[in-house]
Amino acid sequence: MGVMSGPYVIRGSVSLPEAELMWRFSRSSGPGGQHVNTSDSQVELRFDLAATDALPEVWKARALERLASRLVDGVISVRASEHRSQWRNRETAGARLAALLAEATAPPPKPRTKRKVPRGINERRLREKKQRGDTKRGRSGRDW
């Protein structure tokens, strides 16, 4: 096969510890012909988010909150079965989990600062509204 591509990096120097990843393999549906009936190519990757020490506490809290709907007893699980080979499905599942955690641990966006609408823009808007109204008024047959 080949060597597993090293640790799955979440962000910066933080990566998923290989020891905390739980792999499960099962028969996959999809491409593979008769071969698919005999090989366990579907991959399920589980990671105990609640118990891990690999993530900084702030990230962990953020991820637990954002992924709450996907967690089962603090464990997040990712499935991959689109490739015929188990090895490629393992790669896909690992990358998917890393991307999911990277998104979930990202800092919240900066709050939008309200700014005053410039006077010129407001005046132009009102002037255009007035013109539009005049145009529409001019369409009626009455003589003002």
PDB file of N, CA, C and O in Angstrom, residues 51-122:
ATOM      1  N   ALA A  51     -12.838  14.068  25.706  1.00  0.00           N
ATOM      2  CA  ALA A  51     -11.759  13.579  26.575  1.00  0.00           C
ATOM      3  C   ALA A  51     -10.355  13.946  26.105  1.00  0.00           C
ATOM      4  O   ALA A  51      -9.385  13.714  26.813  1.00  0.00           O
ATOM      5  N   THR A  52     -10.214  14.528  24.934  1.00  0.00           N
ATOM      6  CA  THR A  52      -8.884  14.777  24.380  1.00  0.00           C
ATOM      7  C   THR A  52      -8.129  15.903  25.088  1.00  0.00           C
ATOM      8  O   THR A  52      -8.739  16.834  25.609  1.00  0.00           O
ATOM      9  N   ASP A  53      -6.806  15.766  25.113  1.00  0.00           N
ATOM     10  CA  ASP A  53      -5.953  16.836  25.643  1.00  0.00           C
ATOM     11  C   ASP A  53      -5.142  17.466  24.521  1.00  0.00           C
ATOM     12  O   ASP A  53      -4.290  18.319  24.763  1.00  0.00           O
ATOM     13  N   ALA A  54      -5.391  17.026  23.280  1.00  0.00           N
ATOM     14  CA  ALA A  54      -4.607  17.498  22.136  1.00  0.00           C
ATOM     15  C   ALA A  54      -4.992  18.918  21.730  1.00  0.00           C
ATOM     16  O   ALA A  54      -4.194  19.630  21.138  1.00  0.00           O
ATOM     17  N   LEU A  55      -6.215  19.307  22.056  1.00  0.00           N
ATOM     18  CA  LEU A  55      -6.685  20.651  21.673  1.00  0.00           C
ATOM     19  C   LEU A  55      -6.580  21.607  22.855  1.00  0.00           C
ATOM     20  O   LEU A  55      -6.827  21.205  23.993  1.00  0.00           O
ATOM     21  N   PRO A  56      -6.240  22.871  22.581  1.00  0.00           N
ATOM     22  CA  PRO A  56      -6.273  23.871  23.658  1.00  0.00           C
ATOM     23  C   PRO A  56      -7.693  23.958  24.226  1.00  0.00           C
ATOM     24  O   PRO A  56      -8.663  23.749  23.494  1.00  0.00           O
ATOM     25  N   GLU A  57      -7.811  24.259  25.513  1.00  0.00           N
ATOM     26  CA  GLU A  57      -9.123  24.264  26.182  1.00  0.00           C
ATOM     27  C   GLU A  57     -10.156  25.159  25.479  1.00  0.00           C
ATOM     28  O   GLU A  57     -11.305  24.794  25.359  1.00  0.00           O
ATOM     29  N   VAL A  58      -9.702  26.332  25.027  1.00  0.00           N
ATOM     30  CA  VAL A  58     -10.627  27.270  24.369  1.00  0.00           C
ATOM     31  C   VAL A  58     -11.184  26.639  23.095  1.00  0.00           C
ATOM     32  O   VAL A  58     -12.399  26.689  22.833  1.00  0.00           O
ATOM     33  N   TRP A  59     -10.307  26.033  22.301  1.00  0.00           N
ATOM     34  CA  TRP A  59     -10.724  25.373  21.054  1.00  0.00           C
ATOM     35  C   TRP A  59     -11.704  24.253  21.356  1.00  0.00           C
ATOM     36  O   TRP A  59     -12.691  24.066  20.662  1.00  0.00           O
ATOM     37  N   LYS A  60     -11.364  23.485  22.390  1.00  0.00           N
ATOM     38  CA  LYS A  60     -12.173  22.315  22.744  1.00  0.00           C
ATOM     39  C   LYS A  60     -13.591  22.757  23.115  1.00  0.00           C
ATOM     40  O   LYS A  60     -14.576  22.186  22.628  1.00  0.00           O
ATOM     41  N   ALA A  61     -13.683  23.794  23.936  1.00  0.00           N
ATOM     42  CA  ALA A  61     -14.997  24.299  24.354  1.00  0.00           C
ATOM     43  C   ALA A  61     -15.787  24.780  23.144  1.00  0.00           C
ATOM     44  O   ALA A  61     -16.983  24.503  23.002  1.00  0.00           O
ATOM     45  N   ARG A  62     -15.095  25.498  22.252  1.00  0.00           N
ATOM     46  CA  ARG A  62     -15.728  26.027  21.040  1.00  0.00           C
ATOM     47  C   ARG A  62     -16.245  24.895  20.159  1.00  0.00           C
ATOM     48  O   ARG A  62     -17.364  24.932  19.662  1.00  0.00           O
ATOM     49  N   ALA A  63     -15.404  23.866  19.983  1.00  0.00           N
ATOM     50  CA  ALA A  63     -15.773  22.730  19.131  1.00  0.00           C
ATOM     51  C   ALA A  63     -16.937  21.947  19.736  1.00  0.00           C
ATOM     52  O   ALA A  63     -17.857  21.543  19.020  1.00  0.00           O
ATOM     53  N   LEU A  64     -16.905  21.732  21.047  1.00  0.00           N
ATOM     54  CA  LEU A  64     -17.987  20.989  21.709  1.00  0.00           C
ATOM     55  C   LEU A  64     -19.317  21.725  21.542  1.00  0.00           C
ATOM     56  O   LEU A  64     -20.360  21.106  21.346  1.00  0.00           O
ATOM     57  N   GLU A  65     -19.264  23.045  21.603  1.00  0.00           N
ATOM     58  CA  GLU A  65     -20.482  23.835  21.460  1.00  0.00           C
ATOM     59  C   GLU A  65     -20.989  23.805  20.018  1.00  0.00           C
ATOM     60  O   GLU A  65     -22.166  23.564  19.767  1.00  0.00           O
ATOM     61  N   ARG A  66     -20.079  24.002  19.052  1.00  0.00           N
ATOM     62  CA  ARG A  66     -20.494  24.083  17.649  1.00  0.00           C
ATOM     63  C   ARG A  66     -20.877  22.739  17.045  1.00  0.00           C
ATOM     64  O   ARG A  66     -21.677  22.684  16.131  1.00  0.00           O
ATOM     65  N   LEU A  67     -20.260  21.666  17.528  1.00  0.00           N
ATOM     66  CA  LEU A  67     -20.547  20.344  16.962  1.00  0.00           C
ATOM     67  C   LEU A  67     -21.517  19.538  17.832  1.00  0.00           C
ATOM     68  O   LEU A  67     -21.658  18.337  17.636  1.00  0.00           O
ATOM     69  N   ALA A  68     -22.166  20.202  18.779  1.00  0.00           N
ATOM     70  CA  ALA A  68     -23.046  19.513  19.729  1.00  0.00           C
ATOM     71  C   ALA A  68     -24.037  18.569  19.051  1.00  0.00           C
ATOM     72  O   ALA A  68     -24.268  17.459  19.521  1.00  0.00           O
ATOM     73  N   SER A  69     -24.591  18.993  17.901  1.00  0.00           N
ATOM     74  CA  SER A  69     -25.610  18.166  17.241  1.00  0.00           C
ATOM     75  C   SER A  69     -25.010  16.903  16.619  1.00  0.00           C
ATOM     76  O   SER A  69     -25.722  15.930  16.387  1.00  0.00           O
ATOM     77  N   ARG A  70     -23.691  16.900  16.348  1.00  0.00           N
ATOM     78  CA  ARG A  70     -23.050  15.748  15.710  1.00  0.00           C
ATOM     79  C   ARG A  70     -22.385  14.808  16.705  1.00  0.00           C
ATOM     80  O   ARG A  70     -21.910  13.749  16.324  1.00  0.00           O
ATOM     81  N   LEU A  71     -22.315  15.207  17.962  1.00  0.00           N
ATOM     82  CA  LEU A  71     -21.601  14.407  18.960  1.00  0.00           C
ATOM     83  C   LEU A  71     -22.502  13.358  19.598  1.00  0.00           C
ATOM     84  O   LEU A  71     -23.680  13.597  19.836  1.00  0.00           O
ATOM     85  N   VAL A  72     -21.913  12.205  19.874  1.00  0.00           N
ATOM     86  CA  VAL A  72     -22.596  11.156  20.631  1.00  0.00           C
ATOM     87  C   VAL A  72     -21.691  10.853  21.821  1.00  0.00           C
ATOM     88  O   VAL A  72     -20.588  10.335  21.656  1.00  0.00           O
ATOM     89  N   ASP A  73     -22.125  11.238  23.018  1.00  0.00           N
ATOM     90  CA  ASP A  73     -21.311  11.095  24.236  1.00  0.00           C
ATOM     91  C   ASP A  73     -19.940  11.745  24.088  1.00  0.00           C
ATOM     92  O   ASP A  73     -18.919  11.191  24.521  1.00  0.00           O
ATOM     93  N   GLY A  74     -19.873  12.900  23.451  1.00  0.00           N
ATOM     94  CA  GLY A  74     -18.611  13.620  23.303  1.00  0.00           C
ATOM     95  C   GLY A  74     -17.698  13.089  22.212  1.00  0.00           C
ATOM     96  O   GLY A  74     -16.565  13.532  22.064  1.00  0.00           O
ATOM     97  N   VAL A  75     -18.192  12.103  21.440  1.00  0.00           N
ATOM     98  CA  VAL A  75     -17.374  11.504  20.376  1.00  0.00           C
ATOM     99  C   VAL A  75     -17.916  11.944  19.024  1.00  0.00           C
ATOM    100  O   VAL A  75     -19.116  11.863  18.773  1.00  0.00           O
ATOM    101  N   ILE A  76     -17.008  12.391  18.161  1.00  0.00           N
ATOM    102  CA  ILE A  76     -17.420  12.777  16.805  1.00  0.00           C
ATOM    103  C   ILE A  76     -16.995  11.671  15.846  1.00  0.00           C
ATOM    104  O   ILE A  76     -15.926  11.089  16.000  1.00  0.00           O
ATOM    105  N   SER A  77     -17.853  11.368  14.877  1.00  0.00           N
ATOM    106  CA  SER A  77     -17.488  10.298  13.953  1.00  0.00           C
ATOM    107  C   SER A  77     -17.676  10.765  12.514  1.00  0.00           C
ATOM    108  O   SER A  77     -18.598  11.520  12.199  1.00  0.00           O
ATOM    109  N   VAL A  78     -16.740  10.321  11.662  1.00  0.00           N
ATOM    110  CA  VAL A  78     -16.730  10.689  10.246  1.00  0.00           C
ATOM    111  C   VAL A  78     -16.644   9.407   9.439  1.00  0.00           C
ATOM    112  O   VAL A  78     -15.875   8.510   9.773  1.00  0.00           O
ATOM    113  N   ARG A  79     -17.433   9.341   8.348  1.00  0.00           N
ATOM    114  CA  ARG A  79     -17.417   8.146   7.485  1.00  0.00           C
ATOM    115  C   ARG A  79     -16.891   8.491   6.111  1.00  0.00           C
ATOM    116  O   ARG A  79     -17.127   9.575   5.616  1.00  0.00           O
ATOM    117  N   ALA A  80     -16.216   7.531   5.499  1.00  0.00           N
ATOM    118  CA  ALA A  80     -15.775   7.709   4.116  1.00  0.00           C
ATOM    119  C   ALA A  80     -15.893   6.372   3.399  1.00  0.00           C
ATOM    120  O   ALA A  80     -15.424   5.351   3.897  1.00  0.00           O
ATOM    121  N   SER A  81     -16.536   6.388   2.232  1.00  0.00           N
ATOM    122  CA  SER A  81     -16.656   5.144   1.470  1.00  0.00           C
ATOM    123  C   SER A  81     -16.651   5.397  -0.031  1.00  0.00           C
ATOM    124  O   SER A  81     -17.083   4.560  -0.800  1.00  0.00           O
ATOM    125  N   GLU A  82     -16.158   6.569  -0.451  1.00  0.00           N
ATOM    126  CA  GLU A  82     -16.239   6.865  -1.879  1.00  0.00           C
ATOM    127  C   GLU A  82     -15.149   6.234  -2.728  1.00  0.00           C
ATOM    128  O   GLU A  82     -15.269   6.186  -3.937  1.00  0.00           O
ATOM    129  N   HIS A  83     -14.066   5.787  -2.089  1.00  0.00           N
ATOM    130  CA  HIS A  83     -12.991   5.153  -2.864  1.00  0.00           C
ATOM    131  C   HIS A  83     -13.068   3.636  -2.756  1.00  0.00           C
ATOM    132  O   HIS A  83     -13.647   3.108  -1.824  1.00  0.00           O
ATOM    133  N   ARG A  84     -12.429   2.959  -3.703  1.00  0.00           N
ATOM    134  CA  ARG A  84     -12.431   1.496  -3.673  1.00  0.00           C
ATOM    135  C   ARG A  84     -11.440   0.954  -2.659  1.00  0.00           C
ATOM    136  O   ARG A  84     -11.615  -0.131  -2.141  1.00  0.00           O
ATOM    137  N   SER A  85     -10.391   1.721  -2.385  1.00  0.00           N
ATOM    138  CA  SER A  85      -9.381   1.194  -1.465  1.00  0.00           C
ATOM    139  C   SER A  85      -9.589   1.748  -0.057  1.00  0.00           C
ATOM    140  O   SER A  85      -9.932   2.915   0.130  1.00  0.00           O
ATOM    141  N   GLN A  86      -9.385   0.890   0.927  1.00  0.00           N
ATOM    142  CA  GLN A  86      -9.540   1.272   2.318  1.00  0.00           C
ATOM    143  C   GLN A  86      -8.557   2.383   2.669  1.00  0.00           C
ATOM    144  O   GLN A  86      -8.886   3.327   3.380  1.00  0.00           O
ATOM    145  N   TRP A  87      -7.364   2.278   2.118  1.00  0.00           N
ATOM    146  CA  TRP A  87      -6.324   3.245   2.431  1.00  0.00           C
ATOM    147  C   TRP A  87      -6.736   4.663   2.025  1.00  0.00           C
ATOM    148  O   TRP A  87      -6.593   5.610   2.788  1.00  0.00           O
ATOM    149  N   ARG A  88      -7.294   4.784   0.810  1.00  0.00           N
ATOM    150  CA  ARG A  88      -7.720   6.115   0.350  1.00  0.00           C
ATOM    151  C   ARG A  88      -8.913   6.623   1.164  1.00  0.00           C
ATOM    152  O   ARG A  88      -9.031   7.822   1.424  1.00  0.00           O
ATOM    153  N   ASN A  89      -9.774   5.705   1.590  1.00  0.00           N
ATOM    154  CA  ASN A  89     -10.895   6.108   2.441  1.00  0.00           C
ATOM    155  C   ASN A  89     -10.396   6.575   3.804  1.00  0.00           C
ATOM    156  O   ASN A  89     -10.967   7.487   4.398  1.00  0.00           O
ATOM    157  N   ARG A  90      -9.321   5.950   4.294  1.00  0.00           N
ATOM    158  CA  ARG A  90      -8.733   6.382   5.573  1.00  0.00           C
ATOM    159  C   ARG A  90      -8.208   7.806   5.436  1.00  0.00           C
ATOM    160  O   ARG A  90      -8.403   8.639   6.315  1.00  0.00           O
ATOM    161  N   GLU A  91      -7.524   8.062   4.322  1.00  0.00           N
ATOM    162  CA  GLU A  91      -6.991   9.409   4.066  1.00  0.00           C
ATOM    163  C   GLU A  91      -8.129  10.430   4.044  1.00  0.00           C
ATOM    164  O   GLU A  91      -8.040  11.480   4.673  1.00  0.00           O
ATOM    165  N   THR A  92      -9.184  10.084   3.310  1.00  0.00           N
ATOM    166  CA  THR A  92     -10.329  10.988   3.168  1.00  0.00           C
ATOM    167  C   THR A  92     -10.970  11.265   4.517  1.00  0.00           C
ATOM    168  O   THR A  92     -11.266  12.420   4.845  1.00  0.00           O
ATOM    169  N   ALA A  93     -11.198  10.219   5.308  1.00  0.00           N
ATOM    170  CA  ALA A  93     -11.841  10.376   6.612  1.00  0.00           C
ATOM    171  C   ALA A  93     -10.992  11.249   7.533  1.00  0.00           C
ATOM    172  O   ALA A  93     -11.513  12.132   8.227  1.00  0.00           O
ATOM    173  N   GLY A  94      -9.674  11.018   7.536  1.00  0.00           N
ATOM    174  CA  GLY A  94      -8.771  11.810   8.384  1.00  0.00           C
ATOM    175  C   GLY A  94      -8.784  13.273   7.993  1.00  0.00           C
ATOM    176  O   GLY A  94      -8.884  14.163   8.855  1.00  0.00           O
ATOM    177  N   ALA A  95      -8.715  13.525   6.695  1.00  0.00           N
ATOM    178  CA  ALA A  95      -8.713  14.907   6.208  1.00  0.00           C
ATOM    179  C   ALA A  95     -10.041  15.586   6.529  1.00  0.00           C
ATOM    180  O   ALA A  95     -10.090  16.762   6.907  1.00  0.00           O
ATOM    181  N   ARG A  96     -11.132  14.833   6.388  1.00  0.00           N
ATOM    182  CA  ARG A  96     -12.463  15.382   6.650  1.00  0.00           C
ATOM    183  C   ARG A  96     -12.621  15.760   8.118  1.00  0.00           C
ATOM    184  O   ARG A  96     -13.171  16.810   8.450  1.00  0.00           O
ATOM    185  N   LEU A  97     -12.123  14.879   9.010  1.00  0.00           N
ATOM    186  CA  LEU A  97     -12.211  15.160  10.443  1.00  0.00           C
ATOM    187  C   LEU A  97     -11.373  16.379  10.805  1.00  0.00           C
ATOM    188  O   LEU A  97     -11.812  17.249  11.562  1.00  0.00           O
ATOM    189  N   ALA A  98     -10.173  16.474  10.241  1.00  0.00           N
ATOM    190  CA  ALA A  98      -9.299  17.624  10.516  1.00  0.00           C
ATOM    191  C   ALA A  98      -9.961  18.922  10.047  1.00  0.00           C
ATOM    192  O   ALA A  98      -9.938  19.937  10.753  1.00  0.00           O
ATOM    193  N   ALA A  99     -10.580  18.878   8.853  1.00  0.00           N
ATOM    194  CA  ALA A  99     -11.241  20.075   8.320  1.00  0.00           C
ATOM    195  C   ALA A  99     -12.433  20.476   9.190  1.00  0.00           C
ATOM    196  O   ALA A  99     -12.656  21.667   9.451  1.00  0.00           O
ATOM    197  N   LEU A 100     -13.174  19.474   9.648  1.00  0.00           N
ATOM    198  CA  LEU A 100     -14.338  19.720  10.495  1.00  0.00           C
ATOM    199  C   LEU A 100     -13.917  20.396  11.798  1.00  0.00           C
ATOM    200  O   LEU A 100     -14.517  21.381  12.230  1.00  0.00           O
ATOM    201  N   LEU A 101     -12.844  19.868  12.409  1.00  0.00           N
ATOM    202  CA  LEU A 101     -12.359  20.436  13.661  1.00  0.00           C
ATOM    203  C   LEU A 101     -11.751  21.825  13.445  1.00  0.00           C
ATOM    204  O   LEU A 101     -11.874  22.699  14.301  1.00  0.00           O
ATOM    205  N   ALA A 102     -11.094  22.018  12.306  1.00  0.00           N
ATOM    206  CA  ALA A 102     -10.513  23.339  12.014  1.00  0.00           C
ATOM    207  C   ALA A 102     -11.621  24.382  11.931  1.00  0.00           C
ATOM    208  O   ALA A 102     -11.490  25.492  12.451  1.00  0.00           O
ATOM    209  N   GLU A 103     -12.721  24.009  11.280  1.00  0.00           N
ATOM    210  CA  GLU A 103     -13.844  24.937  11.135  1.00  0.00           C
ATOM    211  C   GLU A 103     -14.509  25.196  12.487  1.00  0.00           C
ATOM    212  O   GLU A 103     -14.856  26.325  12.808  1.00  0.00           O
ATOM    213  N   ALA A 104     -14.652  24.129  13.283  1.00  0.00           N
ATOM    214  CA  ALA A 104     -15.344  24.248  14.565  1.00  0.00           C
ATOM    215  C   ALA A 104     -14.527  25.004  15.610  1.00  0.00           C
ATOM    216  O   ALA A 104     -15.096  25.571  16.542  1.00  0.00           O
ATOM    217  N   THR A 105     -13.199  24.999  15.468  1.00  0.00           N
ATOM    218  CA  THR A 105     -12.366  25.669  16.474  1.00  0.00           C
ATOM    219  C   THR A 105     -11.964  27.074  16.049  1.00  0.00           C
ATOM    220  O   THR A 105     -11.270  27.765  16.782  1.00  0.00           O
ATOM    221  N   ALA A 106     -12.367  27.492  14.846  1.00  0.00           N
ATOM    222  CA  ALA A 106     -11.999  28.821  14.352  1.00  0.00           C
ATOM    223  C   ALA A 106     -12.579  29.901  15.269  1.00  0.00           C
ATOM    224  O   ALA A 106     -13.684  29.739  15.800  1.00  0.00           O
ATOM    225  N   PRO A 107     -11.845  30.986  15.467  1.00  0.00           N
ATOM    226  CA  PRO A 107     -12.379  32.049  16.321  1.00  0.00           C
ATOM    227  C   PRO A 107     -13.608  32.676  15.692  1.00  0.00           C
ATOM    228  O   PRO A 107     -13.735  32.697  14.469  1.00  0.00           O
ATOM    229  N   PRO A 108     -14.535  33.164  16.513  1.00  0.00           N
ATOM    230  CA  PRO A 108     -15.744  33.765  15.947  1.00  0.00           C
ATOM    231  C   PRO A 108     -15.387  35.020  15.159  1.00  0.00           C
ATOM    232  O   PRO A 108     -14.401  35.686  15.475  1.00  0.00           O
ATOM    233  N   PRO A 109     -16.169  35.347  14.127  1.00  0.00           N
ATOM    234  CA  PRO A 109     -15.854  36.533  13.333  1.00  0.00           C
ATOM    235  C   PRO A 109     -16.007  37.801  14.172  1.00  0.00           C
ATOM    236  O   PRO A 109     -16.782  37.827  15.129  1.00  0.00           O
ATOM    237  N   LYS A 110     -15.271  38.850  13.795  1.00  0.00           N
ATOM    238  CA  LYS A 110     -15.364  40.113  14.528  1.00  0.00           C
ATOM    239  C   LYS A 110     -16.767  40.680  14.338  1.00  0.00           C
ATOM    240  O   LYS A 110     -17.332  40.599  13.243  1.00  0.00           O
ATOM    241  N   PRO A 111     -17.318  41.269  15.404  1.00  0.00           N
ATOM    242  CA  PRO A 111     -18.656  41.844  15.254  1.00  0.00           C
ATOM    243  C   PRO A 111     -18.618  43.031  14.289  1.00  0.00           C
ATOM    244  O   PRO A 111     -17.633  43.759  14.227  1.00  0.00           O
ATOM    245  N   ARG A 112     -19.690  43.195  13.541  1.00  0.00           N
ATOM    246  CA  ARG A 112     -19.753  44.259  12.549  1.00  0.00           C
ATOM    247  C   ARG A 112     -19.936  45.584  13.272  1.00  0.00           C
ATOM    248  O   ARG A 112     -20.771  45.706  14.166  1.00  0.00           O
ATOM    249  N   THR A 113     -19.152  46.580  12.857  1.00  0.00           N
ATOM    250  CA  THR A 113     -19.283  47.891  13.482  1.00  0.00           C
ATOM    251  C   THR A 113     -20.253  48.732  12.657  1.00  0.00           C
ATOM    252  O   THR A 113     -20.115  48.833  11.445  1.00  0.00           O
ATOM    253  N   LYS A 114     -21.223  49.319  13.363  1.00  0.00           N
ATOM    254  CA  LYS A 114     -22.220  50.145  12.673  1.00  0.00           C
ATOM    255  C   LYS A 114     -21.577  51.464  12.308  1.00  0.00           C
ATOM    256  O   LYS A 114     -20.852  52.065  13.100  1.00  0.00           O
ATOM    257  N   ARG A 115     -21.837  51.916  11.110  1.00  0.00           N
ATOM    258  CA  ARG A 115     -21.321  53.217  10.674  1.00  0.00           C
ATOM    259  C   ARG A 115     -22.483  54.077  10.204  1.00  0.00           C
ATOM    260  O   ARG A 115     -23.483  53.570   9.704  1.00  0.00           O
ATOM    261  N   LYS A 116     -22.307  55.363  10.345  1.00  0.00           N
ATOM    262  CA  LYS A 116     -23.343  56.298   9.928  1.00  0.00           C
ATOM    263  C   LYS A 116     -23.369  56.389   8.403  1.00  0.00           C
ATOM    264  O   LYS A 116     -22.319  56.391   7.770  1.00  0.00           O
ATOM    265  N   VAL A 117     -24.573  56.469   7.848  1.00  0.00           N
ATOM    266  CA  VAL A 117     -24.695  56.618   6.400  1.00  0.00           C
ATOM    267  C   VAL A 117     -24.278  58.048   6.057  1.00  0.00           C
ATOM    268  O   VAL A 117     -24.786  59.000   6.660  1.00  0.00           O
ATOM    269  N   PRO A 118     -23.342  58.222   5.120  1.00  0.00           N
ATOM    270  CA  PRO A 118     -22.921  59.589   4.765  1.00  0.00           C
ATOM    271  C   PRO A 118     -24.091  60.438   4.278  1.00  0.00           C
ATOM    272  O   PRO A 118     -25.015  59.935   3.636  1.00  0.00           O
ATOM    273  N   ARG A 119     -24.045  61.730   4.632  1.00  0.00           N
ATOM    274  CA  ARG A 119     -25.151  62.623   4.313  1.00  0.00           C
ATOM    275  C   ARG A 119     -25.415  62.692   2.813  1.00  0.00           C
ATOM    276  O   ARG A 119     -26.565  62.665   2.368  1.00  0.00           O
ATOM    277  N   GLY A 120     -24.338  62.748   2.014  1.00  0.00           N
ATOM    278  CA  GLY A 120     -24.483  62.852   0.562  1.00  0.00           C
ATOM    279  C   GLY A 120     -25.260  61.683  -0.022  1.00  0.00           C
ATOM    280  O   GLY A 120     -26.123  61.858  -0.881  1.00  0.00           O
ATOM    281  N   ILE A 121     -24.967  60.482   0.471  1.00  0.00           N
ATOM    282  CA  ILE A 121     -25.631  59.280  -0.042  1.00  0.00           C
ATOM    283  C   ILE A 121     -27.115  59.321   0.308  1.00  0.00           C
ATOM    284  O   ILE A 121     -27.979  59.026  -0.520  1.00  0.00           O
ATOM    285  N   ASN A 122     -27.414  59.732   1.531  1.00  0.00           N
ATOM    286  CA  ASN A 122     -28.804  59.804   1.971  1.00  0.00           C
ATOM    287  C   ASN A 122     -29.573  60.834   1.157  1.00  0.00           C
ATOM    288  O   ASN A 122     -30.703  60.576   0.720  1.00  0.00           O
TER     289      ASN A 122
END
